[in-house]
XYZ file of C-alpha atoms in Angstrom:
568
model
C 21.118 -28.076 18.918
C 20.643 -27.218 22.531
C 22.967 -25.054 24.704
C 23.254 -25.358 28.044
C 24.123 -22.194 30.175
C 24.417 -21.605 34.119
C 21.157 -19.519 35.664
C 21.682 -16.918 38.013
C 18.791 -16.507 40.519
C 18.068 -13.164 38.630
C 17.486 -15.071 35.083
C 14.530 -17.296 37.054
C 12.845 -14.201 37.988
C 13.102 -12.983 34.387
C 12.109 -15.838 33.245
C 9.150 -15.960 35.665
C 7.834 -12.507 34.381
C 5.463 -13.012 31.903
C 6.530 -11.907 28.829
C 5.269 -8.249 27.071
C 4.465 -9.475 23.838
C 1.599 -11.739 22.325
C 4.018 -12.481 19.500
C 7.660 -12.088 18.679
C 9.573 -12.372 15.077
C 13.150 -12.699 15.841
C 15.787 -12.516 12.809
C 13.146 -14.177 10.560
C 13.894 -14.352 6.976
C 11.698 -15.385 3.602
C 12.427 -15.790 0.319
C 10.733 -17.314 -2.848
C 12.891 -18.690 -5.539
C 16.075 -15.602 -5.853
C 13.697 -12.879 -3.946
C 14.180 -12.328 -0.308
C 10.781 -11.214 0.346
C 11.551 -11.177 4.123
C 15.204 -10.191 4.934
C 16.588 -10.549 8.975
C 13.437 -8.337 10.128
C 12.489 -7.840 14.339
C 8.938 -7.564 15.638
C 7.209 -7.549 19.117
C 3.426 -7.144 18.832
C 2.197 -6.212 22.354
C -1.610 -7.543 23.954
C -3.115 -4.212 23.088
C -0.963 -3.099 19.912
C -3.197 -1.964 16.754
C -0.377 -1.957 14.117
C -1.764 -1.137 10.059
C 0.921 -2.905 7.965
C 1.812 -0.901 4.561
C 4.041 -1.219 1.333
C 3.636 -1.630 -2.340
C 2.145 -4.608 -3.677
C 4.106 -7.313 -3.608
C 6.203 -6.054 -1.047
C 6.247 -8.991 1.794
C 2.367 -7.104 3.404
C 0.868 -11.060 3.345
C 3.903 -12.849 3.648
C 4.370 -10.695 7.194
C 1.100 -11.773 8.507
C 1.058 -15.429 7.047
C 4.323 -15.752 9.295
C 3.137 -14.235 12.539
C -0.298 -16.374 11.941
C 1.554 -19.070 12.116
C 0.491 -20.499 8.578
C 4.084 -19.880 6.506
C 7.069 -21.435 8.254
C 10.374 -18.474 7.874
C 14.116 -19.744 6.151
C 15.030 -18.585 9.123
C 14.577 -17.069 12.181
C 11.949 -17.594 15.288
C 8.698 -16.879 15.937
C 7.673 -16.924 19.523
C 3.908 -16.602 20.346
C 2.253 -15.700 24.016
C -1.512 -15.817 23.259
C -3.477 -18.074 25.332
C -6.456 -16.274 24.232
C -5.739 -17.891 20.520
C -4.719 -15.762 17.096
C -7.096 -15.557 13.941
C -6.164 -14.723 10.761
C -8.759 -13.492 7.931
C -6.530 -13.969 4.654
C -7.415 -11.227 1.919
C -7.866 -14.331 -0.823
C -8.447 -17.180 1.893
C -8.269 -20.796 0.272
C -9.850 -23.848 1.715
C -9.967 -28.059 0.378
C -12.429 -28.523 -2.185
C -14.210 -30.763 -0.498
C -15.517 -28.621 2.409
C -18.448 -26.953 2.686
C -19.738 -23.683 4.123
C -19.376 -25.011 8.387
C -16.823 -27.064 7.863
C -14.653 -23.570 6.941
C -16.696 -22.297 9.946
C -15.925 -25.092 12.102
C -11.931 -24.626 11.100
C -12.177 -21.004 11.809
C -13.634 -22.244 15.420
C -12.002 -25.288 16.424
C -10.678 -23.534 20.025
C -15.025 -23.613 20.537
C -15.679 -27.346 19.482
C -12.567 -28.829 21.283
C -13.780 -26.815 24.563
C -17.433 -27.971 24.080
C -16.205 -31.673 23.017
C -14.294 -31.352 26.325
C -17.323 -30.253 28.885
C -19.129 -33.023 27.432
C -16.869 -35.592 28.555
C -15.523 -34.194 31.804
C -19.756 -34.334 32.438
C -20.410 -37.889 31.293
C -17.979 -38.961 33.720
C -19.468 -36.977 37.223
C -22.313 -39.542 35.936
C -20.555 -42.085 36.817
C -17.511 -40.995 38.977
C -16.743 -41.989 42.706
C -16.938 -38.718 45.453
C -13.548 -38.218 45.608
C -12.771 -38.163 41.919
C -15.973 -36.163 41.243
C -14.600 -33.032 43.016
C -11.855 -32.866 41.031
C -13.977 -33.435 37.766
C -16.101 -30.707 39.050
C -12.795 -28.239 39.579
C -11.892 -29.574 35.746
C -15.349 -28.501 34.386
C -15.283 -25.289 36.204
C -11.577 -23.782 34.392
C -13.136 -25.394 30.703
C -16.266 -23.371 31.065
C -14.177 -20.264 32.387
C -12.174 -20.952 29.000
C -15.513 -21.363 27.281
C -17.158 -18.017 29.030
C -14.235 -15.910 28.374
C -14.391 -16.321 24.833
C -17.808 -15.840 24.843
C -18.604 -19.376 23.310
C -22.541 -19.153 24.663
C -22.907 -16.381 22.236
C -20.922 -17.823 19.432
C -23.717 -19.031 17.229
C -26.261 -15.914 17.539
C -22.838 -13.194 17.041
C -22.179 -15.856 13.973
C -25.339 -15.893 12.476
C -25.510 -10.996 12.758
C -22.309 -10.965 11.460
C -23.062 -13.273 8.222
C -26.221 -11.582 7.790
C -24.476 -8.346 8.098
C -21.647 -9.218 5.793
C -24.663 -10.495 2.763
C -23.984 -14.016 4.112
C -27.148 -14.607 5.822
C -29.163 -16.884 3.430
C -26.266 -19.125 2.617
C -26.732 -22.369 2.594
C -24.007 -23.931 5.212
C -24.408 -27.456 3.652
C -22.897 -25.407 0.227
C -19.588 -26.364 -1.137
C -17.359 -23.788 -0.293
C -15.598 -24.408 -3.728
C -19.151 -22.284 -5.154
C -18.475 -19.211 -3.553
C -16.957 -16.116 -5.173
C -13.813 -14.465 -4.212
C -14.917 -12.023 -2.357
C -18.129 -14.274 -0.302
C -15.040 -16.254 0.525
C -13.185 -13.666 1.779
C -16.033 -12.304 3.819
C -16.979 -15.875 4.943
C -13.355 -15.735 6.382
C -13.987 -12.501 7.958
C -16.904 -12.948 9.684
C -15.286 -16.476 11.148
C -12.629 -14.607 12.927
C -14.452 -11.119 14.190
C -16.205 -13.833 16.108
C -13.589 -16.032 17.101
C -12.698 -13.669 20.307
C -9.034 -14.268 20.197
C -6.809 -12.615 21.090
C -4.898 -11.651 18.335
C -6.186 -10.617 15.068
C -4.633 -10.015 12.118
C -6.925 -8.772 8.930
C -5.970 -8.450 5.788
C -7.953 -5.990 3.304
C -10.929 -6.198 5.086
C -12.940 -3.889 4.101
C -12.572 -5.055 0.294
C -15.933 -5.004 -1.797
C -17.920 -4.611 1.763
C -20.856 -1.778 1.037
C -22.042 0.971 4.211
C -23.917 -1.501 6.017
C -20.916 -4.220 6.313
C -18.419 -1.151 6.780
C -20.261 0.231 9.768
C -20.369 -3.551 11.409
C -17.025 -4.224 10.594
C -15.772 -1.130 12.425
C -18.457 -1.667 15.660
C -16.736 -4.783 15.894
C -13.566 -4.105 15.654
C -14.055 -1.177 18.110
C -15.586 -3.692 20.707
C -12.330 -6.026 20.289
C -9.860 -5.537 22.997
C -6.804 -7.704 22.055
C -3.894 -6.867 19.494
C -5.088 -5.982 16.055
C -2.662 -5.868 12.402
C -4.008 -5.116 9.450
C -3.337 -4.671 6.108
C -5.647 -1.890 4.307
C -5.946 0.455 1.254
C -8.780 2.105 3.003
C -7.049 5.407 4.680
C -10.407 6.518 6.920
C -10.124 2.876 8.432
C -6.420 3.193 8.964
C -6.825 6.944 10.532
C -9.300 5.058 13.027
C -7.695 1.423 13.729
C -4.042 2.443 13.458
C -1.954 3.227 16.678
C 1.377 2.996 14.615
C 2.183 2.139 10.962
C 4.920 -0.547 10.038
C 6.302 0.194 6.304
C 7.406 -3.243 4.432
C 10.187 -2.179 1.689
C 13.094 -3.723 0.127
C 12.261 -6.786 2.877
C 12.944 -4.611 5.741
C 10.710 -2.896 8.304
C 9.980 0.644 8.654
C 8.117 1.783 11.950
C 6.133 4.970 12.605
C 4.096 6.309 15.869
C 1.270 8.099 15.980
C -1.049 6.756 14.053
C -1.690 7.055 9.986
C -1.326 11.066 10.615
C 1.843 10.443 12.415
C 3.094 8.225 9.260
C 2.287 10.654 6.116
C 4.307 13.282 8.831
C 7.512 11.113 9.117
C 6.682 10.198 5.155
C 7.155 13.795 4.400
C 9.825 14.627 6.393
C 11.641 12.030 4.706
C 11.194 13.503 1.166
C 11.973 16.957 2.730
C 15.741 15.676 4.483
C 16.512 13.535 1.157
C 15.789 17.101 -0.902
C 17.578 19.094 1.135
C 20.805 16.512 1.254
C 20.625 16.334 -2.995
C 20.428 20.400 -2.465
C 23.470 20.352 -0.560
C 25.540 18.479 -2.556
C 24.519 19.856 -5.469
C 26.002 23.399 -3.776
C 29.088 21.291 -2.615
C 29.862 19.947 -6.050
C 29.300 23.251 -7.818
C 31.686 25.306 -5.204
C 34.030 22.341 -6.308
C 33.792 22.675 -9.714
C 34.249 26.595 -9.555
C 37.085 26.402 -7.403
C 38.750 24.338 -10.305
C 37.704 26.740 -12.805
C 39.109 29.784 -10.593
C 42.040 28.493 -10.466
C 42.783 26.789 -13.592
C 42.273 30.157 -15.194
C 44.722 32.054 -12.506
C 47.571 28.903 -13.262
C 47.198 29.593 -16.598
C 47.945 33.269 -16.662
C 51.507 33.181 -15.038
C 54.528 32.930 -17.360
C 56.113 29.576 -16.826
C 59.561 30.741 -18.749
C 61.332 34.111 -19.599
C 64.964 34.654 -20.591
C 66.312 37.520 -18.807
C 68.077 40.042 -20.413
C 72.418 39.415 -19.711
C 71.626 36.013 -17.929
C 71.345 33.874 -20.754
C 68.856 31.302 -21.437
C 66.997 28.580 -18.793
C 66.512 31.257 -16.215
C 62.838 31.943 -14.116
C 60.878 34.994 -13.011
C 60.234 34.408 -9.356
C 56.791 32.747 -8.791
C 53.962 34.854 -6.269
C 51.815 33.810 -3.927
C 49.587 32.618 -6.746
C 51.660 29.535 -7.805
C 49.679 27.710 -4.724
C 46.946 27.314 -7.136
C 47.485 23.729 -8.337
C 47.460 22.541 -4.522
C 44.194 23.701 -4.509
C 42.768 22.690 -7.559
C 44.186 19.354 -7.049
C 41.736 19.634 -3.460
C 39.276 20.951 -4.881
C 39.503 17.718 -7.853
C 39.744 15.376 -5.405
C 36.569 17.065 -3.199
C 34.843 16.144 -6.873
C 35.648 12.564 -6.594
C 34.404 12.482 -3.487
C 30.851 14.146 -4.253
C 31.163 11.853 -7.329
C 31.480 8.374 -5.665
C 29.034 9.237 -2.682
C 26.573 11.054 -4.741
C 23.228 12.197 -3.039
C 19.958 10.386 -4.345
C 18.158 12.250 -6.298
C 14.745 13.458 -5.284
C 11.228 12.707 -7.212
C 9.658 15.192 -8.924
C 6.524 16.293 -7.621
C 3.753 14.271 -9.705
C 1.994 17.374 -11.968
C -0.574 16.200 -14.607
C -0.202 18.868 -17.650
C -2.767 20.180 -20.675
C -1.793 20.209 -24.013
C 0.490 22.542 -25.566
C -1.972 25.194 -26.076
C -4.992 23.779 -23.661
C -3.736 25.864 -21.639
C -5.706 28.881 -23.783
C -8.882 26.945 -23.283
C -11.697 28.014 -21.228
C -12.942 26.606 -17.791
C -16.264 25.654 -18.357
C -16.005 24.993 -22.138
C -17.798 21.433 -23.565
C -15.453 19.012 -23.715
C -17.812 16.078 -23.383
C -21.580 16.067 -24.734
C -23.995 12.961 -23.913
C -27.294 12.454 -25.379
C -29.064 9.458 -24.297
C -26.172 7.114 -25.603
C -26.650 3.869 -25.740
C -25.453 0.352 -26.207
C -27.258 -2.634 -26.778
C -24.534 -5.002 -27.146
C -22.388 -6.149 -24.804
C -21.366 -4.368 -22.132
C -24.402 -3.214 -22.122
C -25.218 0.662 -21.051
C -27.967 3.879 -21.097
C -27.199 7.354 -20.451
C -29.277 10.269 -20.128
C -27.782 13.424 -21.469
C -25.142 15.748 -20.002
C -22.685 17.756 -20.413
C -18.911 17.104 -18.862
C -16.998 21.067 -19.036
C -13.375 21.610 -18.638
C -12.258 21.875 -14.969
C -14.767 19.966 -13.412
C -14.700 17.609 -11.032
C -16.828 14.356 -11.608
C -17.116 11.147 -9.262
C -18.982 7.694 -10.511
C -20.391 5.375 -8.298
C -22.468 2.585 -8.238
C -22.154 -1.141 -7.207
C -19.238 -3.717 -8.689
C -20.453 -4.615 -12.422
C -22.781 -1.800 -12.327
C -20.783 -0.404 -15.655
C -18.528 2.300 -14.426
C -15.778 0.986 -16.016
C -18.445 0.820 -19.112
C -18.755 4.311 -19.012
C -15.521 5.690 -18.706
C -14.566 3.800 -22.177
C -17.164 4.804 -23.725
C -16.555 8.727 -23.045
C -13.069 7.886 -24.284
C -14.311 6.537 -27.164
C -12.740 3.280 -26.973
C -16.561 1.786 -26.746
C -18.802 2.777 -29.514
C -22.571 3.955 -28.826
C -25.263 1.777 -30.637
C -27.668 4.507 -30.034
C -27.694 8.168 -29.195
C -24.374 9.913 -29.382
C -21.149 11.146 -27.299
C -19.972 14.511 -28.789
C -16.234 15.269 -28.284
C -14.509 18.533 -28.303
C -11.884 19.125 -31.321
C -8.354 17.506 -30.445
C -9.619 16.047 -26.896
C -6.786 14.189 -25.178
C -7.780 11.336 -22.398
C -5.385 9.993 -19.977
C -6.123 6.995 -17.895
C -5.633 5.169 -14.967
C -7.443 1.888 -15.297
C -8.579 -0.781 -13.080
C -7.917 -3.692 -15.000
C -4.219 -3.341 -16.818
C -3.908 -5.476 -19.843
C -1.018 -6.444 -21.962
C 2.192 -4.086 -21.993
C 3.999 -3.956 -24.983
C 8.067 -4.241 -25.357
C 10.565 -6.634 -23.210
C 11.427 -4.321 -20.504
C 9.572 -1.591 -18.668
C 10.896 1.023 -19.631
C 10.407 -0.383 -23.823
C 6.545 -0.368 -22.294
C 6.806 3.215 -20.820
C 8.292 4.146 -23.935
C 6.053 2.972 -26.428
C 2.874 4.343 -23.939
C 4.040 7.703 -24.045
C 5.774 7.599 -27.571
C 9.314 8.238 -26.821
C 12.618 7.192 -27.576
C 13.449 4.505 -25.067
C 16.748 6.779 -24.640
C 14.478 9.815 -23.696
C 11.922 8.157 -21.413
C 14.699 6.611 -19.191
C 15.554 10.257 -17.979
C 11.424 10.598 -17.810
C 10.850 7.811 -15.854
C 13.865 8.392 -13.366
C 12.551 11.910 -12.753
C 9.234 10.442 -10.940
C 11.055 8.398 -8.559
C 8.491 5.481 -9.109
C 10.620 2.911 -10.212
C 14.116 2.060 -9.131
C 17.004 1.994 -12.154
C 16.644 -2.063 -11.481
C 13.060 -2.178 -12.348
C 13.525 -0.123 -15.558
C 14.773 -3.536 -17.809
C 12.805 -6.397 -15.783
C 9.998 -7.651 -18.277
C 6.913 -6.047 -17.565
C 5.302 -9.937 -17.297
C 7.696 -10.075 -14.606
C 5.957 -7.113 -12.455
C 4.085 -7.119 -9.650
C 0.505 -5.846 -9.749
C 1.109 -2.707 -7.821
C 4.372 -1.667 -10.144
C 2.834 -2.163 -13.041
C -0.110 0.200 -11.733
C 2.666 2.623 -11.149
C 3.873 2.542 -14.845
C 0.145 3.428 -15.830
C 0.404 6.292 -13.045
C 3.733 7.062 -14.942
C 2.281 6.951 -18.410
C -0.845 9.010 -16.831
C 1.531 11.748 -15.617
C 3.599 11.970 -18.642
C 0.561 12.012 -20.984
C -0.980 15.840 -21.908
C -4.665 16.053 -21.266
C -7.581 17.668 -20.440
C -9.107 14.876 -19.071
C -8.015 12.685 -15.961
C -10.010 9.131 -16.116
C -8.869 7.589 -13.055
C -10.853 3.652 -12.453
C -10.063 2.918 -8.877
C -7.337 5.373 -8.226
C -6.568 3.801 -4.991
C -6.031 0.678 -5.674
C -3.060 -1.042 -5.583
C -1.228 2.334 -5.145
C 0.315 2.965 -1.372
C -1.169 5.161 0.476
C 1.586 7.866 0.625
C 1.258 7.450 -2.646
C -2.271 8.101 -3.285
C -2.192 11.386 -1.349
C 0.418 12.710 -3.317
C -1.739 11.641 -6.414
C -4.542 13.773 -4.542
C -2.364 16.872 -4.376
C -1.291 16.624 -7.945
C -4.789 16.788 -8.966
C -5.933 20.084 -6.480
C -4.042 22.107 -9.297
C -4.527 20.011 -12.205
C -6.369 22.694 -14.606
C -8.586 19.533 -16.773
C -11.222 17.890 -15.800
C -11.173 15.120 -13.841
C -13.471 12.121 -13.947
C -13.028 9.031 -11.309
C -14.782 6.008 -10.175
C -13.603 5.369 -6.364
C -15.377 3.661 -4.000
C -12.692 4.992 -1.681
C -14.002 6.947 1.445
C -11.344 9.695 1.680
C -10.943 10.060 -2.090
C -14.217 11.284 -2.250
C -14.183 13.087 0.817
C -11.067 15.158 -0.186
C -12.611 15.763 -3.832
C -15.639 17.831 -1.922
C -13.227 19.567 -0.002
C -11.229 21.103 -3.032
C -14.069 21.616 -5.590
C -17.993 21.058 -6.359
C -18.445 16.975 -7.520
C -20.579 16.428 -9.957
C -22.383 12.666 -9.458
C -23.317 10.247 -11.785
C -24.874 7.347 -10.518
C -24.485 3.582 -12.251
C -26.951 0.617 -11.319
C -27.633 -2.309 -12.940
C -26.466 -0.782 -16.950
C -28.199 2.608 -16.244
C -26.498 5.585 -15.799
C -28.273 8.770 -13.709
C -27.352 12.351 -12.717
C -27.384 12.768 -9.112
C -28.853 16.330 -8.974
């Protein structure tokens, strides 16, 4: 329905103004099935805005950017866009028909290009034919299309296309290939390139700098450099959101959480969050205990005065006079209800600083002792893997890299001994303890998530609720939804959980990043600086690695194509 309303001369001239914003959410709401993903959230992107958008897994990241890109319709709200210049959208897991090939996904991702080219062609077939006086105004017709056409640099379109593919590992595809063959992540690079060459005005990226090696990195972050528009992304990667990210927008509980000042400025705020929620529970905890010992004071004071004494000649039924001190039960009954109070409006509780812990008695153990011995292990059979021979010592630091399917993942299980050696032989120190943080999370056992937490750290479900709490991971809700029912980044939580609670003295960590938000990771980071064990991690992430060599020598092993190396 349409409402009309009177306009003052001064609403014309607002209305007149162009508007400040390339895209506007107003109100807008989402929800899938009984989960409001979205919930009544307000945004204004601005034409030179570079906004990094950041939450858990699962918490509304894509569903955001699939509603400003126009491609998921909200329950309710409006979305008003101001972007001549066009918006592109590189999805993290892009999906296209079945039927189309390699350039018709590039021809999608460029449509803006063949509708202005379609259009020169015919405004110049007609001058071919067209009388003088219509001619001039063909000619004026042709000249604002080709402006279009120059501005997005459409002459360039095909050679920028062509670097970027070829950049990106793209460059011998065949564009006559069904897109249907490609991989996950060719698709999603595919996409990428496609809209880094677009030139609109907008962009909006999600993850993309997933599985893209040095070479693609370095092009990816030219280009973005060179782009002049409004940027939003979605990334993991904390060196590209230091660089790209003007101001951070936190999706949590369907709401919207903004911070200036770049990724810097956003760990800041994130910190002084957990410092004013410590220092409230601190409070009340001081509030509740002066309660309680004002009860106790004068309970004990109430119950020292004689309620009843005869007096001698008076007969019986008679009172001492009361003191001063009788006002006692006024104030316990203040300082009772004070307790209530505190009670009903209790503080939340803050996390416990994430601490990964020896063994009772590792802690007598030696930096530098053996735990790990390789020598030339091998295995034949699937997954296949070689070793040469080294040692791994207690304390140390160790970092794996190599390409995706190299074996990294290989090698960690097999110096956990979950993988068996078909030659040669891993030698493991007496009563070694692994933890682990894998990549790929299987099954969890029990019907609720805390049963699974339970059983993974071999506690009474009773016990491990008061565990669990204590890391401020989880909310109380989460602790009895199935763990079938979790999303990919809480269940990588409950194996951080299970890591945490597990004694070690050594720290496998497969892809530590991943899936884990980024305040999240750095307090990982800090947990480790004075974790005593060694630690052992396959990261492909940039400032992982780059704040390992800052807090202790890395030792490298090297993994390509089922080899494994020591990078001297």
């Amino acid at each position: 329905m349409t409402h009309s309303r009177n306009v003052r001369p001064s609403d014309r001239r607002e209305q007149d103004t162009e508007p400040d914003y390339v895209c506007l959410l107003q109100d807008i709401a989402v929800s899938f099935g009984e989960r409001d993903v979205l919930a009544g959230i307000e945004l204004s992107i601005s034409a030179t805005d570079r906004i990094a958008v950041l939450g858990d897994n699962g918490s509304g990241k894509s569903t955001l950017m699939r509603v400003i890109a126009g491609n998921l319709a909200p329950d309710r709200g409006q979305r008003t866009m101001n972007a001549p210049g066009a918006v592109a959208y590189a999805a993290q897991n892009p999906r296209f028909a079945q039927a189309m090939s390699v350039q018709h996904v590039i021809d999608s991702y460029h449509q803006r290009f063949r509708e202005l080219e379609t259009l020169m062609r015919v405004i110049s077939n007609r001058l071919d034919d067209a009388p003088e006086d219509q001619a001039q105004r063909l000619l004026q017709q042709l000249q604002k299309v080709t402006d279009l056409y120059e501005a997005a640099d459409g002459y360039s379109l095909a050679p920028r296309l062509d670097s970027a593919l070829e950049q990106l590992g793209l460059g011998q595809m065949d564009r006559q290939r069904p897109v249907a063959q490609l991989s996950g992540g060719q698709s999603s690079r595919l996409a990428l390139a496609c809209v880094l060459c677009s030139g609109a005005q907008l962009l909006l990226l999600d993850e993309p700098t997933n599985d893209l090696d040095e070479t693609a990195m370095n092009w990816l972050e030219r280009t973005i450099d060179k782009h002049r528009g409004a940027l939003v992304l979605i990334s993991h990667d904390r060196m590209f959101l230091k660089r790209f990210a003007r101001s951070i927008i936190e999706v949590s509980d369907g709401q919207l959480a903004h911070y200036g000042n770049g990724y810097d400025g956003y760990l800041h705020a994130k910190e002084q969050e957990r410092t004013a929620i410590r220092v409230a529970y601190e409070n009340w905890v001081q509030e509740y205990e002066r309660s309680q010992n004002l009860v106790d004071k004068y309970a004990s004071r109430v119950a020292a005065i004689p309620r009843k004494q005869e007096k001698a000649g008076f007969g019986h039924g008679n009172f001492r006079a009361r003191d001063s001190s009788h006002g006692s039960t006024s104030k316990i009954r203040q300082a009772k209800s004070r307790i209530e109070e505190l009670e009903t409006h209790r503080a939340p509780e803050p996390a416990a600083e994430l601490a990964f812990v020896m063994p009772s008695g590792g802690e007598g153990q030696h930096s530098g002792e053996t735990l790990l011995k390789v020598m030339n292990a091998q295995r034949s059979i699937a997954p296949k893997l070689s070793t040469g021979s080294f040692e791994i010592k207690l304390g140390e630091r160790w970092l794996v890299t190599g390409s995706n399917g190299a074996g990294k993942s290989t090698l960690l299980k097999m110096l956990a001994g979950e993988l068996e050696c078909t030659a040669g032989r891993i030698e493991r120190a007496a009563h070694l303890h692994c933890a682990w943080l894998r990549q790929d999370i299987g099954i969890l056992p029990g019907d609720s998530l805390i049963e699974a937490f339970a059983s993974a750290t071999s506690q009474y479900v009773q016990d491990a609720g008061a565990s669990l709490a204590k890391l401020g991971l989880f909310a109380p809700q989460d602790f009895l939804r199935h763990p079938m029912a979790l999303s990919v980044g809480q269940r990588r939580r409950l194996e951080l959980a299970v890591a945490v609670s597990t004694k070690a003295q050594v720290l496998l960590l497969d892809e530590p990043t991943n899936h884990l938000s980024p305040a999240l990771v750095e307090q990982l980071e800090a947990a480790l600086v004075d974790y005593p064990g060694t630690v052992i991690t396959v990261s492909h992430d940039r400032r992982w690695q780059q704040k390992m060599r800052e807090h202790a020598v890395v030792h490298r092993l090297s993994v390509s194509a089922g080899r494994v190396e020591l990078v001297k």
